[in-house]
Amino acid sequence: MNKRLVLGTLLLTAVLAGCATGDGGLPDVRVGAGAPLPVGAQDPAPSASAAPGAAQNCDPRASLRPPASLPAANGMPSGGTLAAIQARGKLIAGVDQNSYRFGFRDPLTGELSGFDIDIAKQVAKAIFGDENKIQYKTVTSATRIDAVRNGEVDLVVETMTMNCERWQQVSFSSEYFTAGQRVLVHRGSGITGMDGLAGKKVCAAAGSTSIRNIAAHAARPVPVAVAGWTDCLVMLQQGQVEAVSTDDSILAGLAAQDPNTEVVGDAFTVEPYGIAIRKENADLVRFVNGVLENVRTDGTWTRLYRTWLTALSTDTPTPPPAKYQD
């Protein structure tokens, strides 16, 4: 979908929200299944989206242990990944721009904002002493692993679930957030979860664990794949799909953009988020884990949660504990 169209959709949603009726709803503007599909949409998604067999002997939450103490900012050890990043003068981070509250482009400022963006800033701050020494490269669920493996980015912070299959391709930091897959539908639809979507079209991003979980669900819904999560929201609004299904953290952001929608059902998966890094760059993995240790213990994680994610829970949770394989 054209970026300007996405931004226009978000702005229109915000304007309509200001004109909402007393019950908090918006006018029903669904235009029907005859509307054009978002660019790159696959309806239905290829059958290959079903999850492959997972690698054996893998704990996807277990990362590399950080050093006892981090080097001072601008004092990265010579000869490794960190020294190369310092010499370049900026950290290159792959992020999303379509996940409200995690990684999105603020329509008022044009800047990338959200929980994941601020986590990436913490890494840049630890390397340079300046969180703004960072270059963002927007990636999608389908392109982010290649971006890491090809060296286009130093790391990816993009609501990315760690699993054994992905560990074969990239390394991950320790877990920094825990989500679970649920369902987003129109209010009043009568749908209460995935079991009510047998034979119905359900949208998720191509390359995500979500699209695979939809394809593998016992209810046999019809998975529809798109490039980004706002494309799923537009397809739901236009009546082209019956539901969107992905992590509850992402769905909460979509629901906030359209009060005519709601998140339903219990979580039917557990999705531990990690920062993806090239397998060859173990020094960067360990350094990032040291940064995350500080984020957990110095109050930064709690501050960021309260800034971006209070809609997910009335109580601020504790950050997920780190787990190491060595």
Short mmCIF file of C-alpha atoms in Angstrom, two decimals:
data_model
loop_
_atom_site.label_atom_id
_atom_site.label_comp_id
_atom_site.label_asym_id
_atom_site.label_seq_id
_atom_site.Cartn_x
_atom_site.Cartn_y
_atom_site.Cartn_z
CA MET A 1 0.00 0.00 0.00
CA ASN A 2 1.19 3.51 -0.78
CA LYS A 3 2.72 5.13 2.34
CA ARG A 4 0.73 8.31 1.78
CA LEU A 5 -2.48 6.28 1.61
CA VAL A 6 -1.60 4.55 4.89
CA LEU A 7 -0.90 7.89 6.56
CA GLY A 8 -4.11 9.30 5.14
CA THR A 9 -6.05 6.34 6.48
CA LEU A 10 -4.60 6.87 9.96
CA LEU A 11 -5.36 10.58 9.88
CA LEU A 12 -8.90 9.96 8.62
CA THR A 13 -9.43 7.44 11.41
CA ALA A 14 -8.25 10.00 13.96
CA VAL A 15 -10.56 12.67 12.55
CA LEU A 16 -13.53 10.32 12.55
CA ALA A 17 -12.71 9.31 16.11
CA GLY A 18 -13.18 12.93 17.11
CA CYS A 19 -16.66 12.82 15.53
CA ALA A 20 -17.65 9.51 17.10
CA THR A 21 -21.05 9.03 18.64
CA GLY A 22 -21.50 8.82 22.36
CA ASP A 23 -21.01 5.05 22.41
CA GLY A 24 -17.47 5.44 21.05
CA GLY A 25 -18.28 3.91 17.67
CA LEU A 26 -17.53 5.21 14.20
CA PRO A 27 -19.76 5.30 11.14
CA ASP A 28 -19.73 1.93 9.38
CA VAL A 29 -17.89 2.71 6.14
CA ARG A 30 -17.22 -0.80 4.88
CA VAL A 31 -17.24 -0.74 1.10
CA GLY A 32 -17.53 -4.43 0.34
CA ALA A 33 -15.40 -7.15 -1.18
CA GLY A 34 -15.21 -5.42 -4.56
CA ALA A 35 -12.65 -2.90 -3.32
CA PRO A 36 -9.08 -3.24 -4.68
CA LEU A 37 -6.69 -5.36 -2.66
CA PRO A 38 -3.61 -3.81 -1.05
CA VAL A 39 -0.47 -4.07 -3.17
CA GLY A 40 1.12 -7.49 -2.70
CA ALA A 41 -1.89 -9.08 -0.98
CA GLN A 42 -2.20 -12.86 -1.38
CA ASP A 43 -5.82 -14.04 -1.14
CA PRO A 44 -5.60 -16.82 -0.20
CA ALA A 45 -2.07 -17.02 1.12
CA PRO A 46 0.08 -19.82 -0.37
CA SER A 47 -0.33 -23.17 1.35
CA ALA A 48 3.41 -23.05 2.11
CA SER A 49 2.55 -20.61 4.90
CA ALA A 50 1.89 -23.60 7.15
CA ALA A 51 4.57 -23.85 9.81
CA PRO A 52 7.46 -26.21 9.00
CA GLY A 53 8.81 -28.64 11.54
CA ALA A 54 10.72 -26.84 14.25
CA ALA A 55 14.38 -27.49 14.87
CA GLN A 56 15.12 -29.88 17.71
CA ASN A 57 17.02 -29.18 20.93
CA CYS A 58 16.26 -25.47 20.87
CA ASP A 59 15.13 -23.13 23.59
CA PRO A 60 14.17 -20.03 21.58
CA ARG A 61 14.35 -17.81 24.67
CA ALA A 62 17.98 -18.69 25.48
CA SER A 63 20.48 -16.15 24.15
CA LEU A 64 24.18 -15.41 24.72
CA ARG A 65 25.24 -14.18 28.14
CA PRO A 66 26.23 -10.49 28.28
CA PRO A 67 29.64 -9.34 29.55
CA ALA A 68 30.02 -8.62 33.26
CA SER A 69 30.07 -4.91 32.40
CA LEU A 70 29.52 -2.95 29.22
CA PRO A 71 32.25 -0.82 27.67
CA ALA A 72 31.81 2.92 28.04
CA ALA A 73 30.02 4.79 25.26
CA ASN A 74 32.39 5.54 22.36
CA GLY A 75 34.84 3.02 23.82
CA MET A 76 33.86 -0.13 21.93
CA PRO A 77 36.48 -2.92 21.86
CA SER A 78 38.61 -2.90 18.71
CA GLY A 79 38.36 -5.45 15.96
CA GLY A 80 34.72 -6.45 16.22
CA THR A 81 31.19 -5.56 15.19
CA LEU A 82 30.83 -2.86 17.83
CA ALA A 83 34.00 -1.09 16.72
CA ALA A 84 32.76 -1.11 13.11
CA ILE A 85 29.44 0.43 14.15
CA GLN A 86 31.23 3.07 16.21
CA ALA A 87 33.52 3.92 13.28
CA ARG A 88 30.50 4.28 11.00
CA GLY A 89 28.99 6.77 13.43
CA LYS A 90 25.49 5.33 13.57
CA LEU A 91 23.57 2.17 14.40
CA ILE A 92 21.39 0.85 11.55
CA ALA A 93 18.17 -0.64 12.92
CA GLY A 94 15.46 -2.45 11.01
CA VAL A 95 12.05 -1.43 12.35
CA ASP A 96 8.36 -1.40 11.48
CA GLN A 97 6.37 1.70 10.61
CA ASN A 98 2.91 0.08 10.65
CA SER A 99 2.58 -1.26 14.22
CA TYR A 100 0.93 1.43 16.30
CA ARG A 101 2.56 1.72 19.73
CA PHE A 102 5.54 -0.48 18.78
CA GLY A 103 6.90 0.96 15.54
CA PHE A 104 4.87 3.56 13.66
CA ARG A 105 5.30 6.89 11.90
CA ASP A 106 3.71 9.61 13.99
CA PRO A 107 1.36 11.50 11.62
CA LEU A 108 1.93 14.74 13.53
CA THR A 109 5.73 14.72 13.50
CA GLY A 110 6.57 12.30 10.69
CA GLU A 111 9.01 10.60 13.09
CA LEU A 112 9.18 6.89 13.87
CA SER A 113 7.92 6.23 17.39
CA GLY A 114 6.94 3.40 19.70
CA PHE A 115 8.18 0.83 22.19
CA ASP A 116 10.46 -0.97 19.70
CA ILE A 117 11.86 2.32 18.45
CA ASP A 118 12.79 3.31 21.99
CA ILE A 119 14.41 -0.07 22.64
CA ALA A 120 16.59 0.46 19.55
CA LYS A 121 17.49 3.92 20.85
CA GLN A 122 18.77 2.37 24.08
CA VAL A 123 21.30 0.33 22.06
CA ALA A 124 22.46 3.41 20.14
CA LYS A 125 22.80 5.34 23.41
CA ALA A 126 24.96 2.58 24.91
CA ILE A 127 27.30 2.60 21.90
CA PHE A 128 27.55 6.35 21.28
CA GLY A 129 26.18 8.07 24.38
CA ASP A 130 23.54 9.54 22.03
CA GLU A 131 20.29 7.74 21.25
CA ASN A 132 19.86 9.76 18.06
CA LYS A 133 22.92 8.25 16.36
CA ILE A 134 20.70 5.74 14.66
CA GLN A 135 19.46 5.17 11.12
CA TYR A 136 16.15 3.41 10.71
CA LYS A 137 15.45 1.08 7.82
CA THR A 138 11.81 0.04 7.58
CA VAL A 139 11.37 -3.68 7.05
CA THR A 140 8.40 -6.02 6.88
CA SER A 141 7.81 -9.42 8.44
CA ALA A 142 8.76 -10.96 5.09
CA THR A 143 12.01 -8.98 4.57
CA ARG A 144 13.49 -8.57 8.04
CA ILE A 145 15.48 -11.83 8.22
CA ASP A 146 17.13 -11.19 4.86
CA ALA A 147 17.91 -7.62 5.97
CA VAL A 148 19.82 -9.03 8.95
CA ARG A 149 21.58 -11.82 7.07
CA ASN A 150 22.64 -9.56 4.20
CA GLY A 151 24.07 -6.94 6.55
CA GLU A 152 21.61 -4.24 5.46
CA VAL A 153 20.94 -3.58 9.14
CA ASP A 154 22.88 -4.21 12.34
CA LEU A 155 19.78 -5.51 14.09
CA VAL A 156 16.00 -5.74 13.78
CA VAL A 157 13.65 -4.58 16.53
CA GLU A 158 10.20 -5.30 15.12
CA THR A 159 7.79 -7.33 17.31
CA MET A 160 9.73 -10.38 16.13
CA THR A 161 8.93 -13.74 17.66
CA MET A 162 11.89 -15.95 18.50
CA ASN A 163 11.47 -19.56 17.40
CA CYS A 164 13.76 -22.46 16.59
CA GLU A 165 13.37 -22.12 12.83
CA ARG A 166 14.46 -18.47 12.92
CA TRP A 167 17.37 -19.27 15.24
CA GLN A 168 18.82 -21.32 12.37
CA GLN A 169 18.95 -18.15 10.27
CA VAL A 170 19.76 -15.37 12.75
CA SER A 171 20.67 -14.95 16.41
CA PHE A 172 18.44 -13.23 18.93
CA SER A 173 18.84 -11.16 22.04
CA SER A 174 17.22 -12.20 25.28
CA GLU A 175 13.45 -11.80 25.41
CA TYR A 176 12.32 -8.19 25.86
CA PHE A 177 8.52 -8.58 25.51
CA THR A 178 5.96 -11.40 25.60
CA ALA A 179 2.81 -11.41 23.46
CA GLY A 180 0.17 -13.94 22.41
CA GLN A 181 -1.87 -14.35 19.23
CA ARG A 182 -5.55 -13.36 19.35
CA VAL A 183 -8.23 -12.12 16.93
CA LEU A 184 -9.50 -8.67 15.86
CA VAL A 185 -13.05 -8.40 14.47
CA HIS A 186 -15.82 -5.86 13.95
CA ARG A 187 -17.77 -5.04 17.11
CA GLY A 188 -21.06 -6.93 17.13
CA SER A 189 -19.83 -9.57 14.70
CA GLY A 190 -20.64 -12.37 17.13
CA ILE A 191 -17.18 -13.86 16.57
CA THR A 192 -15.48 -14.68 19.86
CA GLY A 193 -12.25 -16.26 18.69
CA MET A 194 -10.55 -18.30 16.01
CA ASP A 195 -13.00 -21.19 16.42
CA GLY A 196 -15.73 -18.98 14.94
CA LEU A 197 -13.75 -18.35 11.76
CA ALA A 198 -14.00 -21.74 10.05
CA GLY A 199 -13.81 -21.18 6.30
CA LYS A 200 -13.59 -17.39 6.82
CA LYS A 201 -10.81 -15.11 5.55
CA VAL A 202 -8.34 -14.03 8.24
CA CYS A 203 -5.55 -11.54 7.56
CA ALA A 204 -1.96 -11.43 8.79
CA ALA A 205 1.40 -10.19 7.53
CA ALA A 206 3.34 -12.36 5.09
CA GLY A 207 6.42 -13.90 6.69
CA SER A 208 5.00 -13.68 10.21
CA THR A 209 4.43 -16.54 12.62
CA SER A 210 0.82 -15.30 12.71
CA ILE A 211 0.04 -16.26 9.11
CA ARG A 212 1.40 -19.73 9.75
CA ASN A 213 -0.60 -20.11 12.96
CA ILE A 214 -3.78 -19.18 11.07
CA ALA A 215 -3.05 -21.76 8.38
CA ALA A 216 -2.37 -24.44 11.00
CA HIS A 217 -5.43 -23.74 13.20
CA ALA A 218 -7.90 -26.59 13.64
CA ALA A 219 -10.84 -24.34 12.66
CA ARG A 220 -9.44 -24.17 9.11
CA PRO A 221 -9.78 -20.43 8.44
CA VAL A 222 -8.53 -19.07 5.11
CA PRO A 223 -5.27 -17.12 5.60
CA VAL A 224 -4.83 -13.88 3.64
CA ALA A 225 -1.31 -12.43 3.57
CA VAL A 226 -0.38 -8.75 3.17
CA ALA A 227 2.78 -6.68 3.51
CA GLY A 228 1.88 -4.76 6.68
CA TRP A 229 -0.58 -4.67 9.54
CA THR A 230 -2.39 -1.51 8.45
CA ASP A 231 -3.22 -3.32 5.20
CA CYS A 232 -5.01 -5.94 7.32
CA LEU A 233 -6.98 -3.23 9.12
CA VAL A 234 -8.05 -1.68 5.81
CA MET A 235 -9.14 -5.07 4.46
CA LEU A 236 -11.20 -5.66 7.61
CA GLN A 237 -12.77 -2.20 7.30
CA GLN A 238 -13.60 -2.89 3.65
CA GLY A 239 -15.20 -6.24 4.38
CA GLN A 240 -12.57 -8.18 2.43
CA VAL A 241 -11.68 -10.33 5.45
CA GLU A 242 -13.66 -11.34 8.51
CA ALA A 243 -10.83 -10.91 11.00
CA VAL A 244 -7.20 -10.05 11.62
CA SER A 245 -5.14 -12.40 13.77
CA THR A 246 -1.73 -11.68 15.21
CA ASP A 247 -0.07 -10.80 18.50
CA ASP A 248 -2.35 -9.07 20.99
CA SER A 249 0.24 -6.29 21.25
CA ILE A 250 -0.21 -5.43 17.57
CA LEU A 251 -3.99 -5.94 17.58
CA ALA A 252 -4.38 -3.46 20.44
CA GLY A 253 -2.76 -0.84 18.24
CA LEU A 254 -5.10 -1.61 15.34
CA ALA A 255 -8.16 -1.49 17.62
CA ALA A 256 -7.06 1.91 18.90
CA GLN A 257 -7.16 3.20 15.31
CA ASP A 258 -10.72 1.96 14.71
CA PRO A 259 -13.12 1.84 17.69
CA ASN A 260 -15.54 -0.23 15.57
CA THR A 261 -13.19 -3.17 16.09
CA GLU A 262 -12.37 -5.25 19.14
CA VAL A 263 -9.87 -7.90 20.21
CA VAL A 264 -11.60 -11.17 21.16
CA GLY A 265 -10.77 -14.62 22.46
CA ASP A 266 -7.96 -15.94 24.59
CA ALA A 267 -4.38 -16.00 23.35
CA PHE A 268 -3.72 -19.32 21.61
CA THR A 269 0.05 -18.94 21.23
CA VAL A 270 2.97 -17.50 23.20
CA GLU A 271 5.16 -15.07 21.26
CA PRO A 272 8.50 -14.10 22.90
CA TYR A 273 10.03 -11.05 21.20
CA GLY A 274 13.75 -10.77 20.60
CA ILE A 275 16.12 -8.47 18.71
CA ALA A 276 17.46 -10.22 15.59
CA ILE A 277 21.21 -9.99 14.84
CA ARG A 278 23.53 -11.75 12.35
CA LYS A 279 24.75 -15.10 13.63
CA GLU A 280 28.35 -14.03 12.92
CA ASN A 281 28.03 -11.02 15.27
CA ALA A 282 28.07 -12.71 18.66
CA ASP A 283 29.79 -9.69 20.22
CA LEU A 284 26.82 -7.51 19.28
CA VAL A 285 24.37 -10.08 20.66
CA ARG A 286 26.16 -10.10 24.02
CA PHE A 287 26.37 -6.30 24.08
CA VAL A 288 22.65 -5.90 23.31
CA ASN A 289 21.85 -8.37 26.08
CA GLY A 290 23.87 -6.20 28.47
CA VAL A 291 21.83 -3.19 27.34
CA LEU A 292 18.60 -5.12 27.91
CA GLU A 293 19.76 -6.15 31.39
CA ASN A 294 20.11 -2.44 32.23
CA VAL A 295 16.75 -1.65 30.63
CA ARG A 296 15.07 -4.25 32.84
CA THR A 297 16.74 -3.23 36.10
CA ASP A 298 17.03 0.56 35.95
CA GLY A 299 13.33 1.27 35.38
CA THR A 300 13.61 2.01 31.65
CA TRP A 301 11.47 -0.96 30.59
CA THR A 302 8.69 0.06 32.99
CA ARG A 303 8.87 3.67 31.80
CA LEU A 304 8.63 2.64 28.16
CA TYR A 305 5.73 0.29 28.88
CA ARG A 306 3.83 3.08 30.63
CA THR A 307 4.56 5.44 27.75
CA TRP A 308 3.34 3.15 24.97
CA LEU A 309 1.56 0.02 26.14
CA THR A 310 -0.83 0.72 29.02
CA ALA A 311 -3.76 -0.15 26.71
CA LEU A 312 -2.60 -3.78 26.88
CA SER A 313 -3.01 -4.06 30.64
CA THR A 314 -4.29 -1.92 33.48
CA ASP A 315 -1.35 -3.17 35.54
CA THR A 316 2.24 -2.66 34.43
CA PRO A 317 3.83 -6.12 34.15
CA THR A 318 7.39 -6.93 35.04
CA PRO A 319 9.77 -7.33 32.09
CA PRO A 320 10.37 -10.91 30.96
CA PRO A 321 13.45 -12.38 32.63
CA ALA A 322 16.54 -13.08 30.57
CA LYS A 323 17.57 -16.66 29.84
CA TYR A 324 21.03 -17.61 28.59
CA GLN A 325 22.42 -20.68 26.84
CA ASP A 326 25.98 -20.27 28.17
#
